Every structure is written in C-alpha cells, then in structure tokens.
mmCIF file with all atom_site columns, C-alpha atoms in Angstrom:
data_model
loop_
_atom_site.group_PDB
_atom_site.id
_atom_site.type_symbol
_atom_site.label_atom_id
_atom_site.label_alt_id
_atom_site.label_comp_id
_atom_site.label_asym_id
_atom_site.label_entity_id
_atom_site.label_seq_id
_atom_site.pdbx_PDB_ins_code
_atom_site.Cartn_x
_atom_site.Cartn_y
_atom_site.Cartn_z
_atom_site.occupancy
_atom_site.B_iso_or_equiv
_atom_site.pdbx_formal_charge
_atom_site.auth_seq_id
_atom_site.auth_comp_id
_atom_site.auth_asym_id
_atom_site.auth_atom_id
_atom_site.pdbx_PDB_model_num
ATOM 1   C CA . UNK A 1 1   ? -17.673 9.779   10.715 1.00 0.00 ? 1   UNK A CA 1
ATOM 2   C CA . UNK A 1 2   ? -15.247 9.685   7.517  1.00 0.00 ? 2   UNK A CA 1
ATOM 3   C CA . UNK A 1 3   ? -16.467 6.741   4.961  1.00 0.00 ? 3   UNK A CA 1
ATOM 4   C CA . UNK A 1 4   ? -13.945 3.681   5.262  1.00 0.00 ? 4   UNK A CA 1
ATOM 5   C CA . UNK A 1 5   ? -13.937 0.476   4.850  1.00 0.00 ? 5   UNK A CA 1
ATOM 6   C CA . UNK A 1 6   ? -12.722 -0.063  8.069  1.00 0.00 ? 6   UNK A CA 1
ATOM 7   C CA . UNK A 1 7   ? -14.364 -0.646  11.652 1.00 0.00 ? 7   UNK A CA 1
ATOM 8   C CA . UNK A 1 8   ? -13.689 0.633   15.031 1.00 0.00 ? 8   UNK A CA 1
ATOM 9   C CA . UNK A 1 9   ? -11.862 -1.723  16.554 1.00 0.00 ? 9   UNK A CA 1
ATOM 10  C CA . UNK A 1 10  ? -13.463 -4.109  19.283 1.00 0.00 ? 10  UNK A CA 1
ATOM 11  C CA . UNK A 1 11  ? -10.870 -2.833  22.324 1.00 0.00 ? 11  UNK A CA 1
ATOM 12  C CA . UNK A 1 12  ? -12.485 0.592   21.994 1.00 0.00 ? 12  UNK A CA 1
ATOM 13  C CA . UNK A 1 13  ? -15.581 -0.206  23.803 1.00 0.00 ? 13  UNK A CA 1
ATOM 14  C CA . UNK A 1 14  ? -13.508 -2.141  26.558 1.00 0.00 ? 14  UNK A CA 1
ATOM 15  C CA . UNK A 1 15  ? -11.429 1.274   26.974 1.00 0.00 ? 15  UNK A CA 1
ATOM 16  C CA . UNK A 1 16  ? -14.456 3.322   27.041 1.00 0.00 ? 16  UNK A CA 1
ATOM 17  C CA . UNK A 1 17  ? -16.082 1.389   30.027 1.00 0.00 ? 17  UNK A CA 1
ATOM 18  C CA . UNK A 1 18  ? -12.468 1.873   31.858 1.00 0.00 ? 18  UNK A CA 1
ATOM 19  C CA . UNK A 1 19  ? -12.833 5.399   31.488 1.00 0.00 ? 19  UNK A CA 1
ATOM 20  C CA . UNK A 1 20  ? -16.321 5.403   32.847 1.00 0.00 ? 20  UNK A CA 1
ATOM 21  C CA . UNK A 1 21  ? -15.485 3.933   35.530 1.00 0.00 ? 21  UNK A CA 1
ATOM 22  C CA . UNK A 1 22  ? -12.235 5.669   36.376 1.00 0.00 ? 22  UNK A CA 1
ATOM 23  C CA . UNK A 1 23  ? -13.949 7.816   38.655 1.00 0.00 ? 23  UNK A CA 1
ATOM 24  C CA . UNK A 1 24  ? -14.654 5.797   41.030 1.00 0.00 ? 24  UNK A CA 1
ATOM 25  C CA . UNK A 1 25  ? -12.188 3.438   40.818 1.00 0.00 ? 25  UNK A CA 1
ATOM 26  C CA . UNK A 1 26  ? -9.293  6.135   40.954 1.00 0.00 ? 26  UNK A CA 1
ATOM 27  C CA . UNK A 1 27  ? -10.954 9.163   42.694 1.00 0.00 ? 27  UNK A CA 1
ATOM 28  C CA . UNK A 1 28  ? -10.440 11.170  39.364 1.00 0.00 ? 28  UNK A CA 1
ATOM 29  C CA . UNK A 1 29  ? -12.350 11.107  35.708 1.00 0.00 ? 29  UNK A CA 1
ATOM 30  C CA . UNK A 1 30  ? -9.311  10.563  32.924 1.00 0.00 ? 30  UNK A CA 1
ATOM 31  C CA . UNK A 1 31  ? -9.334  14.426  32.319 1.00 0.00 ? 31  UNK A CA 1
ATOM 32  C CA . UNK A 1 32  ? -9.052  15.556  35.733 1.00 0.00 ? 32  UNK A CA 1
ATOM 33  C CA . UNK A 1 33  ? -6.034  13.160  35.645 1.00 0.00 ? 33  UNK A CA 1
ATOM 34  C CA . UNK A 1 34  ? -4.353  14.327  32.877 1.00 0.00 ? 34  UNK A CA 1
ATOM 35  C CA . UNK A 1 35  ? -5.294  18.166  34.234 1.00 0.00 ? 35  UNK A CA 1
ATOM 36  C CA . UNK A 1 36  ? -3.361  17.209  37.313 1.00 0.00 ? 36  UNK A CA 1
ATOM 37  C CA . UNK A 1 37  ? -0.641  15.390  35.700 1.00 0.00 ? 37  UNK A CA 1
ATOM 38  C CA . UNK A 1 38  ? 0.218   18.139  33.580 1.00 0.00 ? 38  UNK A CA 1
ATOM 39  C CA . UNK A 1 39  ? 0.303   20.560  36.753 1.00 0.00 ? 39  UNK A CA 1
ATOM 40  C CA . UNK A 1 40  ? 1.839   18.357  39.491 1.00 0.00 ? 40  UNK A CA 1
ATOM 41  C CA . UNK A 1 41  ? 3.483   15.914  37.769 1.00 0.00 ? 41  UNK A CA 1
ATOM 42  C CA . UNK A 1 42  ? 7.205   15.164  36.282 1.00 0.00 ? 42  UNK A CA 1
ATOM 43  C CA . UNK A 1 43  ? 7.874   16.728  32.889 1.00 0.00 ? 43  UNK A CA 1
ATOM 44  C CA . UNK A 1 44  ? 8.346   13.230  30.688 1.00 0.00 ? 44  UNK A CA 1
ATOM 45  C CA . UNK A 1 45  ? 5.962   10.867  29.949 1.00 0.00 ? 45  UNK A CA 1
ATOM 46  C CA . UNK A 1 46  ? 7.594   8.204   31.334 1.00 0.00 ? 46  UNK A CA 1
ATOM 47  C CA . UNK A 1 47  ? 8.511   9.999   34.660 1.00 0.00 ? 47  UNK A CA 1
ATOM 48  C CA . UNK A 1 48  ? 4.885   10.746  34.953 1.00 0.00 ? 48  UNK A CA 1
ATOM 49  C CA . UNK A 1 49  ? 4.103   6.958   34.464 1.00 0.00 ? 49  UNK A CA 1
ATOM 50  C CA . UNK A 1 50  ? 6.332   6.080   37.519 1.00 0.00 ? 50  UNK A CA 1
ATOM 51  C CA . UNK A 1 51  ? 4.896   9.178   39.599 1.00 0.00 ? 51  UNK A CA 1
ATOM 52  C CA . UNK A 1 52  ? 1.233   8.218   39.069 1.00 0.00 ? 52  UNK A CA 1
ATOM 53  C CA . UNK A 1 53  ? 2.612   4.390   39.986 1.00 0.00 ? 53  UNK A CA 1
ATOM 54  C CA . UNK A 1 54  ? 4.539   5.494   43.015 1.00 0.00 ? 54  UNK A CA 1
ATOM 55  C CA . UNK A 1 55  ? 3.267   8.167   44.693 1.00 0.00 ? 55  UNK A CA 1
ATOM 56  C CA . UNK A 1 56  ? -0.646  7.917   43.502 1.00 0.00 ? 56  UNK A CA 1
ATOM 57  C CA . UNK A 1 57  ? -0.730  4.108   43.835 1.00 0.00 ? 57  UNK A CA 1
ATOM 58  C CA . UNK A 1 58  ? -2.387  3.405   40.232 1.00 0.00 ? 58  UNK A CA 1
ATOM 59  C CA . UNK A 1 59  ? -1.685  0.345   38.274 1.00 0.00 ? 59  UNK A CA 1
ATOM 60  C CA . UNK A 1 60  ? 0.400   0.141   35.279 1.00 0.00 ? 60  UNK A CA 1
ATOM 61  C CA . UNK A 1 61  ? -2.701  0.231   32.735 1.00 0.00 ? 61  UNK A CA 1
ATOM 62  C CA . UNK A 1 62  ? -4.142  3.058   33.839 1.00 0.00 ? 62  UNK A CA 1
ATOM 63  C CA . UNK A 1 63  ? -0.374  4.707   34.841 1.00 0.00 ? 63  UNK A CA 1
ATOM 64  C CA . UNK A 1 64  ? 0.541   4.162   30.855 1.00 0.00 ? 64  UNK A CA 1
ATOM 65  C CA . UNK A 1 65  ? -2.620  5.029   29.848 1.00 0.00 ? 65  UNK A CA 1
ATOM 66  C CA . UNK A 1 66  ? -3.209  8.696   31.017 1.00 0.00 ? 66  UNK A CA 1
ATOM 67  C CA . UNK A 1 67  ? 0.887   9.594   31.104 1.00 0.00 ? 67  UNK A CA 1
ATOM 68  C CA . UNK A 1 68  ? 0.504   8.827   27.431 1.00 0.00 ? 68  UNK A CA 1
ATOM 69  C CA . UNK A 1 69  ? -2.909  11.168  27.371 1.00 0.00 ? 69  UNK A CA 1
ATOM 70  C CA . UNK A 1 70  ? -0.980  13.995  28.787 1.00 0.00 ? 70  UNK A CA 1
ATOM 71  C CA . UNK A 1 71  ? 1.722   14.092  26.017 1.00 0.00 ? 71  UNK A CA 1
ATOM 72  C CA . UNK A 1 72  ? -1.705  13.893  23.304 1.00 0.00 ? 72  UNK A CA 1
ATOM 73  C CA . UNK A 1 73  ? -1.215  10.325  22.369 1.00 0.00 ? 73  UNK A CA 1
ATOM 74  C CA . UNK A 1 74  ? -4.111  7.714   22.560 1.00 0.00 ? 74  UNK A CA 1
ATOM 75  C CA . UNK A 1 75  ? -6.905  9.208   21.990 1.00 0.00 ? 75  UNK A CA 1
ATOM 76  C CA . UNK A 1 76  ? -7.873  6.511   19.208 1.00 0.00 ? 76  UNK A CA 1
ATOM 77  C CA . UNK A 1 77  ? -8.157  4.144   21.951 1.00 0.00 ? 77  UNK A CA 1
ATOM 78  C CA . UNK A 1 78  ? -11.699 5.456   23.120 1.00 0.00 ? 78  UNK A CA 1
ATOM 79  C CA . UNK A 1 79  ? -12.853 7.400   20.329 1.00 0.00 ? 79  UNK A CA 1
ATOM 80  C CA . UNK A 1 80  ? -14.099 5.611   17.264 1.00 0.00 ? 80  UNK A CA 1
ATOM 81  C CA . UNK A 1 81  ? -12.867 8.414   15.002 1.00 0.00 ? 81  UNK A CA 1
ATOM 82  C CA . UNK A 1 82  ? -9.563  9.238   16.185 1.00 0.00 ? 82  UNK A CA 1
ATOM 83  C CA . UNK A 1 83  ? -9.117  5.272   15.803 1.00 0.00 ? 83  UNK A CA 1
ATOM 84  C CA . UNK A 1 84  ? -10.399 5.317   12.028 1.00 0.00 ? 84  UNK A CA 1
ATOM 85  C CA . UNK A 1 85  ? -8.194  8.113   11.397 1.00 0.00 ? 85  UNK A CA 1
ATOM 86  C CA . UNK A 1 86  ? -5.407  6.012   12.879 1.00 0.00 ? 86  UNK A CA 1
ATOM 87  C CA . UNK A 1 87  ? -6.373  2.756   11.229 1.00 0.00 ? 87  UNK A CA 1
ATOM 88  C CA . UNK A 1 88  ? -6.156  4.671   7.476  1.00 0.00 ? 88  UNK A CA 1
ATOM 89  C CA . UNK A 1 89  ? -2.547  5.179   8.732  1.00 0.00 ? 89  UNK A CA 1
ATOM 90  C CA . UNK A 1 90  ? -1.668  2.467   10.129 1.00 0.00 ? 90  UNK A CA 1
ATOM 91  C CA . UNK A 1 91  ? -1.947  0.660   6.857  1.00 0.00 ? 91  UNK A CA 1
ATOM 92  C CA . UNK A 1 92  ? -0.121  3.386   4.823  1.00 0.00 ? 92  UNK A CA 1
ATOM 93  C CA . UNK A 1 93  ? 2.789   2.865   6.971  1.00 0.00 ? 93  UNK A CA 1
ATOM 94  C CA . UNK A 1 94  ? 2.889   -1.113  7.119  1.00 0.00 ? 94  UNK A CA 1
ATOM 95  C CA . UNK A 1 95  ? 2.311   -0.894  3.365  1.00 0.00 ? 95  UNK A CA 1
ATOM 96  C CA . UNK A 1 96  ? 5.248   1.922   2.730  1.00 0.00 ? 96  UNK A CA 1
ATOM 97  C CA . UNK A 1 97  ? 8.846   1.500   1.682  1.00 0.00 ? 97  UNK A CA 1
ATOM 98  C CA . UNK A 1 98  ? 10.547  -2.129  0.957  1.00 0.00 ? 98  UNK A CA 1
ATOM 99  C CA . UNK A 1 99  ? 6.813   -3.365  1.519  1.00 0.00 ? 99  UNK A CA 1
ATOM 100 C CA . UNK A 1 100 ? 4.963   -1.178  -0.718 1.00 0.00 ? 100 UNK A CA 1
ATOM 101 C CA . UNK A 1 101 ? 5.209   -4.133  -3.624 1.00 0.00 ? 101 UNK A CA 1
ATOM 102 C CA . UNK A 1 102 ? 2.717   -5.850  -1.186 1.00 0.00 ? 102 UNK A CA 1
ATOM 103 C CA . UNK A 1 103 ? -0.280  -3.604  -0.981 1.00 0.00 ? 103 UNK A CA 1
ATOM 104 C CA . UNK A 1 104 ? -2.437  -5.479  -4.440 1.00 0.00 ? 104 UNK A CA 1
ATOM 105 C CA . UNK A 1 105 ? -2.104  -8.572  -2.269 1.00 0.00 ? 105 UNK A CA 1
ATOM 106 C CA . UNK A 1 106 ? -3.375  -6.792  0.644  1.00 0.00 ? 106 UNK A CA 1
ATOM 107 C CA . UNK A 1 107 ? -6.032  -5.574  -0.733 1.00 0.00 ? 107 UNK A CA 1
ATOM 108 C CA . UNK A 1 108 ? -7.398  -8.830  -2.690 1.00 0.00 ? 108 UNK A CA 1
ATOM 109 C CA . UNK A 1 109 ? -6.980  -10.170 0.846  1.00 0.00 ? 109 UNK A CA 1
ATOM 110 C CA . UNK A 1 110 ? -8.982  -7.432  2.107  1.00 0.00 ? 110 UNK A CA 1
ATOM 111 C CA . UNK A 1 111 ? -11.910 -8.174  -1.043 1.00 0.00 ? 111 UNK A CA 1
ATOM 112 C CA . UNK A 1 112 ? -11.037 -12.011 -0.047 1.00 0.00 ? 112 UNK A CA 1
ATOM 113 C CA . UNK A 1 113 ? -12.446 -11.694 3.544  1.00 0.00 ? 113 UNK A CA 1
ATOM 114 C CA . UNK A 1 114 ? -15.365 -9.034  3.134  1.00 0.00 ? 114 UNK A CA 1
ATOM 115 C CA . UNK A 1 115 ? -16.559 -11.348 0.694  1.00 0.00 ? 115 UNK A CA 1
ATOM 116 C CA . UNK A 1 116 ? -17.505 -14.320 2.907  1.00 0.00 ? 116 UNK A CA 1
ATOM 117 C CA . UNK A 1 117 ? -20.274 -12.576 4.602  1.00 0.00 ? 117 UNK A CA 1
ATOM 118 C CA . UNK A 1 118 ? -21.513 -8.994  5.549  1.00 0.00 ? 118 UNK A CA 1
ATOM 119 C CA . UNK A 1 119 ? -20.547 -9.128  9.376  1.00 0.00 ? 119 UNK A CA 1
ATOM 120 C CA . UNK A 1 120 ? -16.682 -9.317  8.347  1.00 0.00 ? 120 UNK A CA 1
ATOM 121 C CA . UNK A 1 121 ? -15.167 -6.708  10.250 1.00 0.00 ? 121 UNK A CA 1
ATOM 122 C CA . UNK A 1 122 ? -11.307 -4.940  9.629  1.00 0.00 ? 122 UNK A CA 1
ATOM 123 C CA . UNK A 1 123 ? -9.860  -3.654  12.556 1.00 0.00 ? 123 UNK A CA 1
ATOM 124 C CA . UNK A 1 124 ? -6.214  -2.587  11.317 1.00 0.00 ? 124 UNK A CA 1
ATOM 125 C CA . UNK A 1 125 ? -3.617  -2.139  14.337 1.00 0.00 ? 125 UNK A CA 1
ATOM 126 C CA . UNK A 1 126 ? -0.272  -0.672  14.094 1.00 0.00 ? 126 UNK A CA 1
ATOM 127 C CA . UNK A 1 127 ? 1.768   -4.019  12.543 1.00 0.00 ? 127 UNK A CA 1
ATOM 128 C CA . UNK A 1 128 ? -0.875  -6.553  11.823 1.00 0.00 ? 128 UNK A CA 1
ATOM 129 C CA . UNK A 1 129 ? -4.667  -6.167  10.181 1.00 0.00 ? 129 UNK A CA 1
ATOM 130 C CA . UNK A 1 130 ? -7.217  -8.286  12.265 1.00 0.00 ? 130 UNK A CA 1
ATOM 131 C CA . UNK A 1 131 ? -10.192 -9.474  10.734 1.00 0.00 ? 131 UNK A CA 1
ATOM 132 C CA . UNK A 1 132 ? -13.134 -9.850  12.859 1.00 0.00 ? 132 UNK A CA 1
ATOM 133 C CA . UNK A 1 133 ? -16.383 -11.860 13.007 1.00 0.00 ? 133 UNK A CA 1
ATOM 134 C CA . UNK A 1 134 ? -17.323 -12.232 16.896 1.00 0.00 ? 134 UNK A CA 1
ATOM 135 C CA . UNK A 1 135 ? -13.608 -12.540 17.413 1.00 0.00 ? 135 UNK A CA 1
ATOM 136 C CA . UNK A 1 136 ? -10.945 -12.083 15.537 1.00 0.00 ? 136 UNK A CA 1
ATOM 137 C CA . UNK A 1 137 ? -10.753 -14.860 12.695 1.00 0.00 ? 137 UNK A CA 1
ATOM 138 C CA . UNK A 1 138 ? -7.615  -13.908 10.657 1.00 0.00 ? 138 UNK A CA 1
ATOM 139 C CA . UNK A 1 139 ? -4.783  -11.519 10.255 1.00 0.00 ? 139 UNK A CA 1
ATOM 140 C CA . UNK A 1 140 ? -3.106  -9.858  8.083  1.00 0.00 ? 140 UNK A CA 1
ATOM 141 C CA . UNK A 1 141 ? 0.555   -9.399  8.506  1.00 0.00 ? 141 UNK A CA 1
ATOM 142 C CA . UNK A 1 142 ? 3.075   -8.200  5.817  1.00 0.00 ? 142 UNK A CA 1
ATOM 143 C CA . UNK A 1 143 ? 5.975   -9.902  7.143  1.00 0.00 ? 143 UNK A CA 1
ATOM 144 C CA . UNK A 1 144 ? 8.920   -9.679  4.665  1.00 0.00 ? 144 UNK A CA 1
ATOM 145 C CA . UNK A 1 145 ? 8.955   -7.005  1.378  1.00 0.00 ? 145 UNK A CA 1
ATOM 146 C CA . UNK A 1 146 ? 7.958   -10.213 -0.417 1.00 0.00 ? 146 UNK A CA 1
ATOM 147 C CA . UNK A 1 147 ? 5.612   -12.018 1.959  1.00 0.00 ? 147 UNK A CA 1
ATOM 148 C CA . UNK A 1 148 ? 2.454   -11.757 3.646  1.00 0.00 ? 148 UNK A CA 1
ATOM 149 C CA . UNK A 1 149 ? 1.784   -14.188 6.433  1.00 0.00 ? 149 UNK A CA 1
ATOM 150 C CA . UNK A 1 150 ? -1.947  -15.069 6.216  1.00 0.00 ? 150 UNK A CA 1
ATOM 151 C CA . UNK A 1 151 ? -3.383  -15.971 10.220 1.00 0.00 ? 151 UNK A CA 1
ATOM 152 C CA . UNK A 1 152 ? -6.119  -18.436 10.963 1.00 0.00 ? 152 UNK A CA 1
ATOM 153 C CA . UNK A 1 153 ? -8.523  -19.020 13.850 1.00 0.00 ? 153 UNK A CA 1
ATOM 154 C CA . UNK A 1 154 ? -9.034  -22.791 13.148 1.00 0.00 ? 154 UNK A CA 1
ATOM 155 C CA . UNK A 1 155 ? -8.489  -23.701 17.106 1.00 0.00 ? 155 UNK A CA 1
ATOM 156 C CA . UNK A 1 156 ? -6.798  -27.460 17.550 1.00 0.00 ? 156 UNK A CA 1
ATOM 157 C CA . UNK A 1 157 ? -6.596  -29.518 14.093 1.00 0.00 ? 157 UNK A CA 1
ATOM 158 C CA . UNK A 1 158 ? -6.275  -33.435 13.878 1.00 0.00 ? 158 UNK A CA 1
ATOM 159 C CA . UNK A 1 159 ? -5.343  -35.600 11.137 1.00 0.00 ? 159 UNK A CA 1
ATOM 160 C CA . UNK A 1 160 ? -2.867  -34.331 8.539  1.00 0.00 ? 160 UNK A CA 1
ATOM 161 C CA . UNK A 1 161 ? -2.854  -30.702 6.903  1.00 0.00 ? 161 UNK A CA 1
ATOM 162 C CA . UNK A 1 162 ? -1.749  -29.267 4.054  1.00 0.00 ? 162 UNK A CA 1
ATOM 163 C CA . UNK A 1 163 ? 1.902   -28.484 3.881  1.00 0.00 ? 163 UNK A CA 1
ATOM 164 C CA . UNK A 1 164 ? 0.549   -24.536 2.837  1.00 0.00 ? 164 UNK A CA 1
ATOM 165 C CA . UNK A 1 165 ? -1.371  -24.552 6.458  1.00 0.00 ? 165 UNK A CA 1
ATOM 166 C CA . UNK A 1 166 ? 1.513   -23.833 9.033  1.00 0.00 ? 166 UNK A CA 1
ATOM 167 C CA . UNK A 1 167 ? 0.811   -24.482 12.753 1.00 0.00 ? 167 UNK A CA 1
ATOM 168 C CA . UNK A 1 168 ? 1.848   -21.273 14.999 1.00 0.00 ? 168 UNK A CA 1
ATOM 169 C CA . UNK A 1 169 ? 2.011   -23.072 17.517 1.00 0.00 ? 169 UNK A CA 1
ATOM 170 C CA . UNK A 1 170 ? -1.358  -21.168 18.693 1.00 0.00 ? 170 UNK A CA 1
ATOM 171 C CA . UNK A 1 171 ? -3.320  -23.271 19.890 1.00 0.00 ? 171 UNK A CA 1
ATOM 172 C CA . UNK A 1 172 ? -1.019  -24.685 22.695 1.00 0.00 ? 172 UNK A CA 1
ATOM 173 C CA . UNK A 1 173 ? -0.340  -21.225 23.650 1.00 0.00 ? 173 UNK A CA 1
ATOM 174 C CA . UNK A 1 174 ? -4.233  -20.453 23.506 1.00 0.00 ? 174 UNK A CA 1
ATOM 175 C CA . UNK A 1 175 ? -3.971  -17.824 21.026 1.00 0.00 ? 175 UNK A CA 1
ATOM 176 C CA . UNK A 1 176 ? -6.606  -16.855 18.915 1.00 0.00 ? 176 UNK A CA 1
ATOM 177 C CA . UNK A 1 177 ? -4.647  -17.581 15.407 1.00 0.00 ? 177 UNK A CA 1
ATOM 178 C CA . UNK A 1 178 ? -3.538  -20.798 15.142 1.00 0.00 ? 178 UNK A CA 1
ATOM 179 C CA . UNK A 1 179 ? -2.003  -21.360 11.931 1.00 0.00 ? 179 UNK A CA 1
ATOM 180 C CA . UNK A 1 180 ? -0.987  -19.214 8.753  1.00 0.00 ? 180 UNK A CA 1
ATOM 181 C CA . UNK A 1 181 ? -0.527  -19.174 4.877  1.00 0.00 ? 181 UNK A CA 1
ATOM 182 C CA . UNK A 1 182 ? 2.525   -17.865 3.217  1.00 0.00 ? 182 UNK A CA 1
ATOM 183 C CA . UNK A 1 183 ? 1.171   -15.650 0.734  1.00 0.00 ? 183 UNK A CA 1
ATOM 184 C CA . UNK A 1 184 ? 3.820   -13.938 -2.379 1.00 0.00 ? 184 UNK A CA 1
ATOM 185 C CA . UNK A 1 185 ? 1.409   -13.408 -4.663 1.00 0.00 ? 185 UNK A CA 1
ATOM 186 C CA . UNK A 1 186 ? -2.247  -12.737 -5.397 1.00 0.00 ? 186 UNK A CA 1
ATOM 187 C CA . UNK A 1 187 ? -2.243  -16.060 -7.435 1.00 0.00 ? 187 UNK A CA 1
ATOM 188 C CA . UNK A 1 188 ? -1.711  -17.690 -3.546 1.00 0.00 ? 188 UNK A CA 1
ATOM 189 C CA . UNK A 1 189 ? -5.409  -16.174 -3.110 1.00 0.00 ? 189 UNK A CA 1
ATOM 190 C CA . UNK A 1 190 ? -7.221  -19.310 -4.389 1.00 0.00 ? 190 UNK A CA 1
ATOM 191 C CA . UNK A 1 191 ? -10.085 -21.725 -3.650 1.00 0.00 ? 191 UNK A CA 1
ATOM 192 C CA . UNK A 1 192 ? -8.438  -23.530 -0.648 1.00 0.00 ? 192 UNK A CA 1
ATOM 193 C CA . UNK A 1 193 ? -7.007  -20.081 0.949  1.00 0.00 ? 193 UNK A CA 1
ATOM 194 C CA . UNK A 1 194 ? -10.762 -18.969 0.755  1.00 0.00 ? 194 UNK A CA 1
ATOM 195 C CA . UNK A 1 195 ? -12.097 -22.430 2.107  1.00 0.00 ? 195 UNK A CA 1
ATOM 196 C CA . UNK A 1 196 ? -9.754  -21.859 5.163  1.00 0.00 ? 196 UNK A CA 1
ATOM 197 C CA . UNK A 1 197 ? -10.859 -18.739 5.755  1.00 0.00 ? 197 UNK A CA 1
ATOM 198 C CA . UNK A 1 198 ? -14.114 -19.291 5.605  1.00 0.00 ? 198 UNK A CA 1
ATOM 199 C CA . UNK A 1 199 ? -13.980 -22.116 8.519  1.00 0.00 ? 199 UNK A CA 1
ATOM 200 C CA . UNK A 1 200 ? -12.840 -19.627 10.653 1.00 0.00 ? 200 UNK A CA 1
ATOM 201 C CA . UNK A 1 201 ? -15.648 -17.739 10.219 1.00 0.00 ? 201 UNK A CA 1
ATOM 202 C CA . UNK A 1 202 ? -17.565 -20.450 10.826 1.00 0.00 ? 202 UNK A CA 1
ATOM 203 C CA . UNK A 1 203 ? -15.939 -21.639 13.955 1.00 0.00 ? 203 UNK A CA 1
ATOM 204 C CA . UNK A 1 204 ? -16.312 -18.022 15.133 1.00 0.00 ? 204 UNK A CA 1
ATOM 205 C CA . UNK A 1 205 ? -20.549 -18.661 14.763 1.00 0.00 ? 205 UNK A CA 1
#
C-alpha cells in the first residue's frame, strides 16, 4: 500500500461486509451483478439504478451502489487502496483554486490533531476531512477561500462557552460534531483550539 499519512476510512469495512453478504441477500455476488447489468441492463447509470429497483426488486443502497460499479466508479468504497488513492485527491481538489491560500492551515491542523495521541486517525472524504479516534472527533472543512471551519465532538455543553466555540446545532440533531472554530489563520491554532480538541478525544475514550 502507497505510504500516506492517511487511513482507510472506517465505512470501508461496513461496505466490505455488504458485499460479503450480497450473495445471499440478493441471489448474486457484486460482480455477477455488475456482469449482468452491463449485459441486460439500460445503457445509463441512472437507468440501470431504476431497472435493478424496479424490475429486480433491490433497494436503493445496493441499486446506487452496483449501477455506479458498472460505469467504474466506487471502487474506493471497499478497497483500502483505491480509497487512499482517492483520499490524496480528495484533498488536492478541496485545497485547489480560490482555496488553495488555505492548505498551511490545513496542514498545521493536520500536525495539530496527530499530535494528541498515536491512535488519531484522517479519513479525508470528498468536501470535509474527518478525524477519527473510535469515532469521528473533528473535521476539517475549508469553507470559504479565507476560512476553515474547525468541527468538534464535545456532545451537549452546559454553562457558558467561549464566543470562538460555535454550537452547530449538533447535538439536538444527534450529530456527531457539535460545535466548530472559525479558523483564518494558523495563529487561530493555539492553546485553547488544542485543549478543545483534545476533549474530544477524550470523550471519544
């Protein structure tokens, strides 16, 4: 496997026992699917989505999952390789363009969180960069050319919090991040950022 700093992401093992058990749960493995789709089936992915729907009574997950398969997307999503390959570019592109001014502060971010403790775990998707413990306990999203928004797993917080520490509005909606710091510069990367941070590695125990 190509050196990275990067991890396979946590979904990929979930995928792989799907496709384990399609089989059995679908009278086909994934490539005899995707063999027959691309015989019997309509010409467009999304035609082949409502076929396999329609006429072969699958659900939507596994409907989206091999139409995309037959056109030669999503492979990352079971094979830890194809997904590190995909994570490297995942990050070029969020980081590219009007946002490119952003990548130093994503990486001391990046330095910021592998420093709390050796089971830190990046798992970079297509617009945001989880960081993982157990679970995912912060983000990573660049969310204007000038700002990065900073998520937290803190879970519900009483008592009053600093003005910096913005409530998502996560924890009603039982999301995993909760709050978020506005970060502009790598001078935002200081002593309380880290502090935060590392609580939600701690909650995450």
């Amino acid at each position: 496997m190509k050196r990275t700093i990067y991890s396979p992401h946590p979904s990929i093992a979930y995928a792989q026992a799907i496709v384990a058990s399609m089989k059995v749960k679908s009278g086909r493995t994934l490539e005899e699917w995707i063999a027959f789709v691309r015989k019997s089936g309509p010409a467009t992915e999304e035609a082949r989505r409502m076929w396999l729907q329609e006429k072969h009574g699958l659900g939507m997950n596994y409907s989206w999952w091999i139409a995309a398969r037959t056109v030669g997307k999503g492979e990352e999503d079971t094979d830890p390789e194809k997904y590190l390959e995909a994570a490297e570019r995942y990050v070029e592109e969020m980081f590219a363009g009007s946002k490119a001014g952003l990548r130093p502060i994503y990486e001391k971010l990046l330095e910021t969180a592998f420093s709390i403790a050796e089971d830190v775990k990046v798992c970079p998707c297509q617009t945001i960069v989880p960081i993982f413990r157990r679970h995912v306990i912060a983000q990573i999203k660049p969310s204007t050319r000038t700002r990065i928004d900073f998520g937290l797993a803190l879970g519900k917080r009483s008592g009053k919090l600093p003005k910096r520490l913005i409530d998502t509005g996560g924890a009603a909606k039982k999301d995993r991040i909760t709050h978020r710091i506005e970060v502009t510069s790598v001078d935002d990367l200081d002593g309380d950022l880290v502090r935060w941070l590392k609580t939600a590695y701690d909650l995450d125990a």
